[in-house]
Amino acid sequence: MRKVIEAAKLYYQLDYSQNQIADTLGVSRPTVSRLLQQAKAEGIVTIDIKDPTEDVEVLRSLLKVKFQLKHVVIAFTPTYEESVVKKYIGQAAANYVHELAKDGDMISASWGSTMYQVALHLKEKSLNNSFVVQLNGGVSDADVHISPSEIVHLFGKAFNVTPYFMYLPAIVDHILVKQAMLTDRHIRRVMDMGKNANIAVFTAGAPTPDSVLINSNYFHDDELEIIKTNAVGDICSRYYDSNGEICLPSIDERTVGIELADLRTKEHSVLVAGGPSKINAIFGALKGKYGNTLVTDQITAKALLKKLDT
């Protein structure tokens, strides 16, 4: 029994080869094999295999049932750093959209760093009688990695379809400016295409200090205070609270792009978001039922389920 234990420690803890163990213990190679087999048979050595895919399957089922979702895709991320999470869920979302899209589909997309990862990882698949359209206005001085036009361009290139852009600010200073813009038939056409698209792919932003939207100078000081106090996230530049309700109607009516309520009517409304700063934003979006499909990571998935139970 002493040799059984010693052989097991050398093999499983110190990574000795069976030949090295034979030399160390002064026994033959077949004897070492029998000692190791006995260690497992006697329960001295137990092997526990952690299969992350099994965990993911359970999480997927729970999220689907508890949030009443049509589909759930969970990417396994090795670390919980924002940039790493975005890359992995972006790739997972790209694969999902690639499989989902078919001839005749009208695909709409929002912008942001997560959406850029989706666009980057899209594989080519030519569609007939389809198009890609931008869901909401952008930020004029945004970095290229979150440029709405670049994202929509990459979507169009992947599916070999015509991309339609919305070269407008995400939020204007006055509702009269927005109303005037919408009288233009070309702008109205792009807006209607986004509203009528059967597939919407979008992300949820968090009202953090590094938010591009928060730093865009679109808001007055009192509005920023309300956002920081009441908003948990934004979708297509529209801010909502923990229940998914629009929390700043005065900003919402000046926002250019799809209404959040229109996302509820989509055949496929695909929310792509994950990471520690996005948990509350995703939770609020799911409470508001803005997405019927969720693409996230396994750590965020667990956090969402835990938040639902508290």
mmCIF file of N, CA and C in Angstrom, residues 245-289:
data_model
loop_
_atom_site.group_PDB
_atom_site.id
_atom_site.type_symbol
_atom_site.label_atom_id
_atom_site.label_comp_id
_atom_site.label_asym_id
_atom_site.label_seq_id
_atom_site.Cartn_x
_atom_site.Cartn_y
_atom_site.Cartn_z
ATOM 1 N N GLU A 245 -37.559 50.227 -18.203
ATOM 2 C CA GLU A 245 -38.392 51.371 -18.584
ATOM 3 C C GLU A 245 -37.504 52.560 -18.966
ATOM 4 N N ILE A 246 -37.940 53.290 -19.994
ATOM 5 C CA ILE A 246 -37.208 54.502 -20.385
ATOM 6 C C ILE A 246 -37.162 55.456 -19.200
ATOM 7 N N CYS A 247 -35.962 55.886 -18.822
ATOM 8 C CA CYS A 247 -35.848 56.684 -17.599
ATOM 9 C C CYS A 247 -35.661 58.173 -17.856
ATOM 10 N N LEU A 248 -35.483 58.560 -19.115
ATOM 11 C CA LEU A 248 -35.337 59.981 -19.427
ATOM 12 C C LEU A 248 -36.073 60.300 -20.731
ATOM 13 N N PRO A 249 -37.411 60.462 -20.663
ATOM 14 C CA PRO A 249 -38.193 60.735 -21.873
ATOM 15 C C PRO A 249 -37.707 61.944 -22.653
ATOM 16 N N SER A 250 -37.185 62.958 -21.947
ATOM 17 C CA SER A 250 -36.731 64.176 -22.624
ATOM 18 C C SER A 250 -35.556 63.895 -23.554
ATOM 19 N N ILE A 251 -34.694 62.943 -23.175
ATOM 20 C CA ILE A 251 -33.589 62.544 -24.048
ATOM 21 C C ILE A 251 -34.092 61.575 -25.105
ATOM 22 N N ASP A 252 -34.970 60.693 -24.706
ATOM 23 C CA ASP A 252 -35.489 59.673 -25.620
ATOM 24 C C ASP A 252 -36.156 60.305 -26.839
ATOM 25 N N GLU A 253 -36.884 61.389 -26.636
ATOM 26 C CA GLU A 253 -37.586 62.014 -27.756
ATOM 27 C C GLU A 253 -36.627 62.769 -28.678
ATOM 28 N N ARG A 254 -35.391 62.994 -28.219
ATOM 29 C CA ARG A 254 -34.368 63.638 -29.056
ATOM 30 C C ARG A 254 -33.405 62.629 -29.662
ATOM 31 N N THR A 255 -33.637 61.348 -29.404
ATOM 32 C CA THR A 255 -32.737 60.293 -29.869
ATOM 33 C C THR A 255 -33.124 59.833 -31.259
ATOM 34 N N VAL A 256 -32.123 59.660 -32.106
ATOM 35 C CA VAL A 256 -32.350 59.300 -33.502
ATOM 36 C C VAL A 256 -32.070 57.813 -33.698
ATOM 37 N N GLY A 257 -33.094 57.084 -34.073
ATOM 38 C CA GLY A 257 -32.925 55.646 -34.297
ATOM 39 C C GLY A 257 -34.154 54.877 -33.873
ATOM 40 N N ILE A 258 -34.025 53.576 -33.852
ATOM 41 C CA ILE A 258 -35.155 52.708 -33.564
ATOM 42 C C ILE A 258 -35.679 52.915 -32.143
ATOM 43 N N GLU A 259 -36.985 52.831 -31.976
ATOM 44 C CA GLU A 259 -37.599 52.863 -30.641
ATOM 45 C C GLU A 259 -37.371 51.500 -29.990
ATOM 46 N N LEU A 260 -37.126 51.503 -28.681
ATOM 47 C CA LEU A 260 -36.869 50.234 -28.007
ATOM 48 C C LEU A 260 -38.070 49.290 -28.089
ATOM 49 N N ALA A 261 -39.259 49.850 -28.075
ATOM 50 C CA ALA A 261 -40.460 49.014 -28.164
ATOM 51 C C ALA A 261 -40.497 48.218 -29.471
ATOM 52 N N ASP A 262 -39.907 48.763 -30.531
ATOM 53 C CA ASP A 262 -39.902 48.074 -31.824
ATOM 54 C C ASP A 262 -39.014 46.835 -31.806
ATOM 55 N N LEU A 263 -38.051 46.787 -30.884
ATOM 56 C CA LEU A 263 -37.189 45.603 -30.782
ATOM 57 C C LEU A 263 -37.976 44.387 -30.302
ATOM 58 N N ARG A 264 -39.035 44.627 -29.538
ATOM 59 C CA ARG A 264 -39.848 43.525 -29.008
ATOM 60 C C ARG A 264 -40.606 42.788 -30.107
ATOM 61 N N THR A 265 -40.804 43.439 -31.240
ATOM 62 C CA THR A 265 -41.615 42.841 -32.310
ATOM 63 C C THR A 265 -40.776 42.103 -33.351
ATOM 64 N N LYS A 266 -39.460 42.117 -33.190
ATOM 65 C CA LYS A 266 -38.581 41.478 -34.174
ATOM 66 C C LYS A 266 -38.710 39.958 -34.135
ATOM 67 N N GLU A 267 -38.547 39.333 -35.279
ATOM 68 C CA GLU A 267 -38.480 37.875 -35.329
ATOM 69 C C GLU A 267 -37.262 37.388 -34.543
ATOM 70 N N HIS A 268 -36.142 38.073 -34.759
ATOM 71 C CA HIS A 268 -34.919 37.762 -34.026
ATOM 72 C C HIS A 268 -34.332 39.072 -33.504
ATOM 73 N N SER A 269 -34.387 39.247 -32.193
ATOM 74 C CA SER A 269 -33.857 40.430 -31.544
ATOM 75 C C SER A 269 -32.677 39.973 -30.686
ATOM 76 N N VAL A 270 -31.461 40.136 -31.219
ATOM 77 C CA VAL A 270 -30.269 39.494 -30.658
ATOM 78 C C VAL A 270 -29.454 40.492 -29.829
ATOM 79 N N LEU A 271 -29.502 40.312 -28.505
ATOM 80 C CA LEU A 271 -28.741 41.159 -27.586
ATOM 81 C C LEU A 271 -27.387 40.509 -27.328
ATOM 82 N N VAL A 272 -26.316 41.223 -27.650
ATOM 83 C CA VAL A 272 -24.951 40.714 -27.485
ATOM 84 C C VAL A 272 -24.247 41.566 -26.440
ATOM 85 N N ALA A 273 -24.034 41.027 -25.246
ATOM 86 C CA ALA A 273 -23.409 41.811 -24.182
ATOM 87 C C ALA A 273 -22.895 40.896 -23.078
ATOM 88 N N GLY A 274 -21.814 41.334 -22.427
ATOM 89 C CA GLY A 274 -21.246 40.579 -21.321
ATOM 90 C C GLY A 274 -20.158 41.381 -20.641
ATOM 91 N N GLY A 275 -19.682 40.875 -19.518
ATOM 92 C CA GLY A 275 -18.628 41.559 -18.777
ATOM 93 C C GLY A 275 -19.150 42.169 -17.491
ATOM 94 N N PRO A 276 -18.279 42.424 -16.528
ATOM 95 C CA PRO A 276 -18.701 42.910 -15.213
ATOM 96 C C PRO A 276 -19.460 44.230 -15.212
ATOM 97 N N SER A 277 -19.130 45.127 -16.126
ATOM 98 C CA SER A 277 -19.799 46.432 -16.135
ATOM 99 C C SER A 277 -21.165 46.395 -16.814
ATOM 100 N N LYS A 278 -21.485 45.275 -17.460
ATOM 101 C CA LYS A 278 -22.725 45.198 -18.239
ATOM 102 C C LYS A 278 -23.850 44.384 -17.570
ATOM 103 N N ILE A 279 -23.591 43.826 -16.402
ATOM 104 C CA ILE A 279 -24.584 42.938 -15.775
ATOM 105 C C ILE A 279 -25.918 43.640 -15.560
ATOM 106 N N ASN A 280 -25.892 44.823 -14.951
ATOM 107 C CA ASN A 280 -27.135 45.560 -14.689
ATOM 108 C C ASN A 280 -27.818 45.994 -15.987
ATOM 109 N N ALA A 281 -27.008 46.376 -16.973
ATOM 110 C CA ALA A 281 -27.564 46.803 -18.269
ATOM 111 C C ALA A 281 -28.272 45.646 -18.965
ATOM 112 N N ILE A 282 -27.663 44.466 -18.930
ATOM 113 C CA ILE A 282 -28.273 43.286 -19.552
ATOM 114 C C ILE A 282 -29.535 42.893 -18.809
ATOM 115 N N PHE A 283 -29.462 42.915 -17.485
ATOM 116 C CA PHE A 283 -30.619 42.535 -16.667
ATOM 117 C C PHE A 283 -31.807 43.448 -16.974
ATOM 118 N N GLY A 284 -31.570 44.756 -17.022
ATOM 119 C CA GLY A 284 -32.644 45.697 -17.328
ATOM 120 C C GLY A 284 -33.208 45.484 -18.718
ATOM 121 N N ALA A 285 -32.313 45.187 -19.684
ATOM 122 C CA ALA A 285 -32.762 44.943 -21.061
ATOM 123 C C ALA A 285 -33.638 43.699 -21.140
ATOM 124 N N LEU A 286 -33.274 42.663 -20.392
ATOM 125 C CA LEU A 286 -34.071 41.427 -20.392
ATOM 126 C C LEU A 286 -35.398 41.638 -19.675
ATOM 127 N N LYS A 287 -35.384 42.438 -18.612
ATOM 128 C CA LYS A 287 -36.635 42.759 -17.919
ATOM 129 C C LYS A 287 -37.576 43.529 -18.844
ATOM 130 N N GLY A 288 -36.978 44.381 -19.697
ATOM 131 C CA GLY A 288 -37.778 45.141 -20.645
ATOM 132 C C GLY A 288 -38.171 44.344 -21.870
ATOM 133 N N LYS A 289 -37.641 43.108 -21.962
ATOM 134 C CA LYS A 289 -37.938 42.193 -23.075
ATOM 135 C C LYS A 289 -37.569 42.782 -24.433
#
